[in-house]
CSV table of C-alpha atoms in Angstrom, one decimal:
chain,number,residue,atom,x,y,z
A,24,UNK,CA,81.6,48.1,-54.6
A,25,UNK,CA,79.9,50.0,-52.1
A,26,UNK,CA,79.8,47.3,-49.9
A,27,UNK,CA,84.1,47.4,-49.9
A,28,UNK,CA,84.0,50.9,-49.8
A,29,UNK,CA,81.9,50.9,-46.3
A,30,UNK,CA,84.5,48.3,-44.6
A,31,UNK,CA,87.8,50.8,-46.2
A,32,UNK,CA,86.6,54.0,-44.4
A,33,UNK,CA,85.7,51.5,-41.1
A,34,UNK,CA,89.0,50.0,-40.8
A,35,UNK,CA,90.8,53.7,-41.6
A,36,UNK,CA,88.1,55.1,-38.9
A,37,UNK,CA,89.7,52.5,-36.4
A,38,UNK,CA,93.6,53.4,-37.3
A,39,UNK,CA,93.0,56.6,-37.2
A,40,UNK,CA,91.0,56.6,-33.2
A,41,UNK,CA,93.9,54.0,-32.4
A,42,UNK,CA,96.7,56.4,-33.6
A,43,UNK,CA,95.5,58.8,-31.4
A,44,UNK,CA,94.9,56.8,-28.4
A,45,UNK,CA,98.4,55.5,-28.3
A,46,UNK,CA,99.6,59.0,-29.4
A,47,UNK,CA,97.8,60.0,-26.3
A,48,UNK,CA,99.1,57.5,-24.2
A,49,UNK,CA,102.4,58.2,-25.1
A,50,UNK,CA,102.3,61.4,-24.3
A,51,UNK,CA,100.9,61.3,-20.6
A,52,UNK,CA,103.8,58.5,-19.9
A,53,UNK,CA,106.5,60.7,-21.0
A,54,UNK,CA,105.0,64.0,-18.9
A,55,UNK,CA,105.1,61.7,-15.8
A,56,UNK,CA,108.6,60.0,-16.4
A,57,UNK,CA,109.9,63.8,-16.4
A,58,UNK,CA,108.9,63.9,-12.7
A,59,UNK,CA,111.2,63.8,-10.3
A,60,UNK,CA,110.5,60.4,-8.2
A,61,UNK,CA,109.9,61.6,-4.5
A,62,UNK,CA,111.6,59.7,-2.0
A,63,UNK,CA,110.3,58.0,1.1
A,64,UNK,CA,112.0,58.5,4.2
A,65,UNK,CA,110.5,56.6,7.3
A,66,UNK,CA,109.7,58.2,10.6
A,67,UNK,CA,111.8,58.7,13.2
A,68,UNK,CA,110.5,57.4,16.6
A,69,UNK,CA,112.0,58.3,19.6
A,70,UNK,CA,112.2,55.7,22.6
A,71,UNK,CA,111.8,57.4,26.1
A,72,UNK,CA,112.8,55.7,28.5
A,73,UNK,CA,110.5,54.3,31.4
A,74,UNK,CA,111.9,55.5,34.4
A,75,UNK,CA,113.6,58.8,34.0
A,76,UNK,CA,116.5,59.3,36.4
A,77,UNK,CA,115.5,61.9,39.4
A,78,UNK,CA,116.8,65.4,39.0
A,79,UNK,CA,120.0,66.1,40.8
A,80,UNK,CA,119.1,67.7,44.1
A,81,UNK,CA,120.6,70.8,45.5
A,82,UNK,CA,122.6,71.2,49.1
A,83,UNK,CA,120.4,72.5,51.8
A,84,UNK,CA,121.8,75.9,51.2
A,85,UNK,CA,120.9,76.4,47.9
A,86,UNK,CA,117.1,74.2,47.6
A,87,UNK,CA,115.7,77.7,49.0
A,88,UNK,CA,116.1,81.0,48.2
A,89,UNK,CA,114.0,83.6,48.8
A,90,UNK,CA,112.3,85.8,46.8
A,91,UNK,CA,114.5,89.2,46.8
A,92,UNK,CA,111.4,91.1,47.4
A,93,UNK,CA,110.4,89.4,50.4
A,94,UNK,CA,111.4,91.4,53.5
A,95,UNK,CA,114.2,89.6,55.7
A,96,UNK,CA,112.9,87.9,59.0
A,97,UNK,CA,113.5,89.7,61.9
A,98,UNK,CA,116.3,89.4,64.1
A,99,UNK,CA,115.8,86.7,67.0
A,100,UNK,CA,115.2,88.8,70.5
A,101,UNK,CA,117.7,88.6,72.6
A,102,UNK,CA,117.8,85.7,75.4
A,103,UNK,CA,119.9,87.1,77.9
A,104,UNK,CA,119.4,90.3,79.9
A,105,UNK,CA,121.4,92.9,79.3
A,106,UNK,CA,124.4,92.9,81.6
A,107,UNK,CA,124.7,96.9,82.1
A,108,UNK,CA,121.0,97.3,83.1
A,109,UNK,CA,122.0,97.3,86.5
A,110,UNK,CA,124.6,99.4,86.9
A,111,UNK,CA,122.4,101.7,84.4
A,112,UNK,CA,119.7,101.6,86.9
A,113,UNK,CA,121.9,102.7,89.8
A,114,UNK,CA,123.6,105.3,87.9
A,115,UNK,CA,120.5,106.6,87.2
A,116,UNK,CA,119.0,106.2,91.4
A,117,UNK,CA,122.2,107.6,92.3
A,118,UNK,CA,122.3,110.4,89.7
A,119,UNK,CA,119.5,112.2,90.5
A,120,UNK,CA,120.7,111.8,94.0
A,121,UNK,CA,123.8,113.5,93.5
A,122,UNK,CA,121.8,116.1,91.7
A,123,UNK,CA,120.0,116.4,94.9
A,124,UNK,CA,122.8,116.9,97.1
A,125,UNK,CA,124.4,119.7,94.5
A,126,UNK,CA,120.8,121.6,94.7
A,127,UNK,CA,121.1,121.2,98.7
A,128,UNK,CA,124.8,122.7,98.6
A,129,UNK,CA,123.9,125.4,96.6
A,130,UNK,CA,121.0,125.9,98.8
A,131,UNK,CA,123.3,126.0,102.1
A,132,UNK,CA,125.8,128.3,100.4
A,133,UNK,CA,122.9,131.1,99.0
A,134,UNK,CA,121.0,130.7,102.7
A,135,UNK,CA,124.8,131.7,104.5
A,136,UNK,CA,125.4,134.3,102.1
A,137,UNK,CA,122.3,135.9,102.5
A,138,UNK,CA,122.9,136.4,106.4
A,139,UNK,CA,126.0,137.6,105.7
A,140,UNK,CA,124.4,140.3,103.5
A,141,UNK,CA,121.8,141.1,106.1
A,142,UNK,CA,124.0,141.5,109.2
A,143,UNK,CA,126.1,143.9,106.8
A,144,UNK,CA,122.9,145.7,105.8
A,145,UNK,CA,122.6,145.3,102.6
A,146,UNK,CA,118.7,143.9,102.4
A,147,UNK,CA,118.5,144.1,98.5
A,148,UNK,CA,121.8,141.1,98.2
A,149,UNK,CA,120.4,139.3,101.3
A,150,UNK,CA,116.5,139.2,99.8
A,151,UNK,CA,117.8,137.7,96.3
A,152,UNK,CA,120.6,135.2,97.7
A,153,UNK,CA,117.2,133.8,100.0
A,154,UNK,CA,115.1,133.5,97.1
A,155,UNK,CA,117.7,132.1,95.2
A,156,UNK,CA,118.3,129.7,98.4
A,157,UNK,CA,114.7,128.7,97.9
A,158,UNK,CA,114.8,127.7,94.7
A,159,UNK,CA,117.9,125.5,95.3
A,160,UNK,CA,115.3,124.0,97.9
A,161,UNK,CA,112.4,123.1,95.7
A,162,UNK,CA,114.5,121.4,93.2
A,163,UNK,CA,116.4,119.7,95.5
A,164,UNK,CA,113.2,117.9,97.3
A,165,UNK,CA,111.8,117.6,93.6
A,166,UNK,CA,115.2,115.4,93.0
A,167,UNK,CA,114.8,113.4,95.7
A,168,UNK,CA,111.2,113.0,95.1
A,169,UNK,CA,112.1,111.3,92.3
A,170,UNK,CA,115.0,109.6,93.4
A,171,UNK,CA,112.4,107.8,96.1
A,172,UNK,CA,109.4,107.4,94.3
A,173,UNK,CA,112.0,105.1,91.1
A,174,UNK,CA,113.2,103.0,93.8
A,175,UNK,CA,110.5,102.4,95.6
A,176,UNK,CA,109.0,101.0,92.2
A,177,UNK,CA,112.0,99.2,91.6
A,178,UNK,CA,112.3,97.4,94.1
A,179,UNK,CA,108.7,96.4,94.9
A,180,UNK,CA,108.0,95.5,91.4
A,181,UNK,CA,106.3,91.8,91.9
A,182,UNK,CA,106.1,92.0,95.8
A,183,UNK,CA,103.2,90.7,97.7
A,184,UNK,CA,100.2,93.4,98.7
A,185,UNK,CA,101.2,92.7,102.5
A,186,UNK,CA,105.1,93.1,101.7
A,187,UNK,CA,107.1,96.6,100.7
A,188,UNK,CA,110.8,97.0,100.6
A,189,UNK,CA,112.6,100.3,101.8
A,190,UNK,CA,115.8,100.1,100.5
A,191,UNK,CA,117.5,103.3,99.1
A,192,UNK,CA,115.1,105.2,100.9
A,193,UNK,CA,115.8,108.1,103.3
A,194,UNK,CA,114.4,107.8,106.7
A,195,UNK,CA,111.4,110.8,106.5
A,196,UNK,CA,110.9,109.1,102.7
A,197,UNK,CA,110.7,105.7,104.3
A,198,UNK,CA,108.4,106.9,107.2
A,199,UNK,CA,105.9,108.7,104.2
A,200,UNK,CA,105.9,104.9,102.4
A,201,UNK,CA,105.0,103.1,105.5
A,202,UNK,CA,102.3,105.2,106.5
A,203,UNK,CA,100.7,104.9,103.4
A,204,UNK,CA,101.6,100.8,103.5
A,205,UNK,CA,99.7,100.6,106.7
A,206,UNK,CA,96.8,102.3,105.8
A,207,UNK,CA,96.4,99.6,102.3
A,208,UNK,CA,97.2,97.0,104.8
A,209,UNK,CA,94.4,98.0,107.2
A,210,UNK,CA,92.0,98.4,104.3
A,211,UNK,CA,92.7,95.1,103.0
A,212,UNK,CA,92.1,93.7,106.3
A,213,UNK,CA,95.5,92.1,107.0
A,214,UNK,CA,96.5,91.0,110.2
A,215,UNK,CA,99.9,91.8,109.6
A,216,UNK,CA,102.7,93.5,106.8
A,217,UNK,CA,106.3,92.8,106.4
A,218,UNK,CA,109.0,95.8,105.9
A,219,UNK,CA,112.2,95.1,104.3
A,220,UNK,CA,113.9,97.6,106.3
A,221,UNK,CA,117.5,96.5,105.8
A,222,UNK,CA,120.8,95.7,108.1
A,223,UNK,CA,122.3,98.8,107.8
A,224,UNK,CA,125.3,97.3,105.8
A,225,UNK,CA,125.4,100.1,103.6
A,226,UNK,CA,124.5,102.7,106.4
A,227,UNK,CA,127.3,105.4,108.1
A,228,UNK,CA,128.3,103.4,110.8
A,229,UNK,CA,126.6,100.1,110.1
A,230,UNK,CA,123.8,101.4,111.7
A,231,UNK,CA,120.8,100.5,110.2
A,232,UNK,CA,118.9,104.1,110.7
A,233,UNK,CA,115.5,103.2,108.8
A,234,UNK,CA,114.7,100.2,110.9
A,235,UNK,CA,115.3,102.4,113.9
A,236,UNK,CA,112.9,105.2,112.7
A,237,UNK,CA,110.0,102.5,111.6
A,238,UNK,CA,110.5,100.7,115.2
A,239,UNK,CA,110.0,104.1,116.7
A,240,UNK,CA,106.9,105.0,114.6
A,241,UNK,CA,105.4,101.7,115.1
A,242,UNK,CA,105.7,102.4,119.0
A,243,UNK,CA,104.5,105.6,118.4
A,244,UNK,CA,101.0,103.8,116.7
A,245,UNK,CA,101.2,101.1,119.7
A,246,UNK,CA,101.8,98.4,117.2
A,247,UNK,CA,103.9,95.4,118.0
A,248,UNK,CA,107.2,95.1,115.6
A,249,UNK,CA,109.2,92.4,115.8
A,250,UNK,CA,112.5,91.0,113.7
A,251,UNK,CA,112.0,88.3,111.9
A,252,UNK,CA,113.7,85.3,112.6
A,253,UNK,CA,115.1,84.3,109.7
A,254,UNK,CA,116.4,87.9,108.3
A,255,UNK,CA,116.9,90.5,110.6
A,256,UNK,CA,116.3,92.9,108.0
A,257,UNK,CA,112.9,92.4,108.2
A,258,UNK,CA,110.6,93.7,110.2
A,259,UNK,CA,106.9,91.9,111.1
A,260,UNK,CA,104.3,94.6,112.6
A,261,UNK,CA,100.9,92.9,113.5
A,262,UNK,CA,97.9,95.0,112.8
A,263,UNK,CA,95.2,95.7,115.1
């Protein structure tokens, strides 16, 4: 009896441990069928291509542009000369002539009127019109100092040492020049010096007074001056 007994409670320990394993089972396979199923989506690959086509390329005008802070280049100088500078540099010779000339007027017409004032004895009119006179006459040769001295510049700008040009000069102005020419010329040692003395085209009378006055000094320093043969406007002295 107790042997039956044993194998009853074994077989209803077995049922039992088996209920609740499937019990179990069952359970888990219904909590996972409530999922929902997640679906698989493949990745996308995307194919470049091999040889990309070049970038579309800009019209000369527009491939550069500079930066709007850079400064603009400056202007190209200029490759002509300027046509006026000429005529400006005459007008400018003949202005301060002209201003000359007005000083020497006014000079003339205070110097008359103060004899006039004298010979009618009135010494007080005659002393200021004189000193007025004088005053006309300093800035009058100050004028025409400068008048001289810019042309002289001008035009013996790039002339050789044993070379000077007096054109626009007045005769004691181009005696004072040539004096001091033939003293450089004689302390460089040169056997000779040229002086563009001109033709006298543009003289009163076509005569060509400078030439005239430098032939007479250069007789007057016993030096030989000759024309030269291929422009009679110049005049060749040979230096002792």
């Amino acid at each position: 009896m107790s042997t039956f007994l044993w194998k009853a409670v074994k077989v209803a320990t077995f049922l039992v441990l088996g209920s609740a394993l499937f019990n179990a089972f069952r359970n888990e396979s219904s909590e996972e069928s409530g999922k929902p199923e997640e679906q698989y989506t493949p990745p996308v690959h995307h194919h470049q291509p091999l040889h990309r086509p070049p970038p579309p390329r800009l019209p000369p005008s527009q491939s550069y542009r500079p930066s709007p802070h850079r400064p603009p280049p400056p202007p190209e100088p200029p490759t002509h000369e300027d046509d006026d500078q000429a005529d400006r540099s005459d007008e400018y010779y003949n202005g301060l002539r002209a201003r000359a000339n007005k000083e020497g007027n006014e000079m003339a017409r205070c110097f008359s009127e103060s004899h006039e004032a004298y010979d009618r004895k009135d010494h007080a009119a005659a002393k200021d019109l004189a000193n007025q006179g004088k005053d006309h006459k300093q800035r009058m040769e100050q004028l025409h100092k400068e008048a001289s001295n810019w042309i002289y510049l001008e035009n013996n700008r790039g002339k050789q040492p044993g070379e000077i040009d007096l054109h626009g000069l007045y005769v004691k102005e181009a005696i004072v020049y040539t004096d001091a020419a033939l003293k450089k010329a004689r302390f460089r040692g040169d056997s000779e010096i040229r002086l563009i003395v001109g033709k006298g085209s543009h003289s009163e009378g076509g005569i060509a007074k400078v030439r005239l006055a430098i032939e007479e000094l250069m007789r007057k320093y016993q030096l030989v001056a000759e024309l030269d043969p291929s422009n009679s406007g110049v005049l060749i002295v040979e230096l002792n």
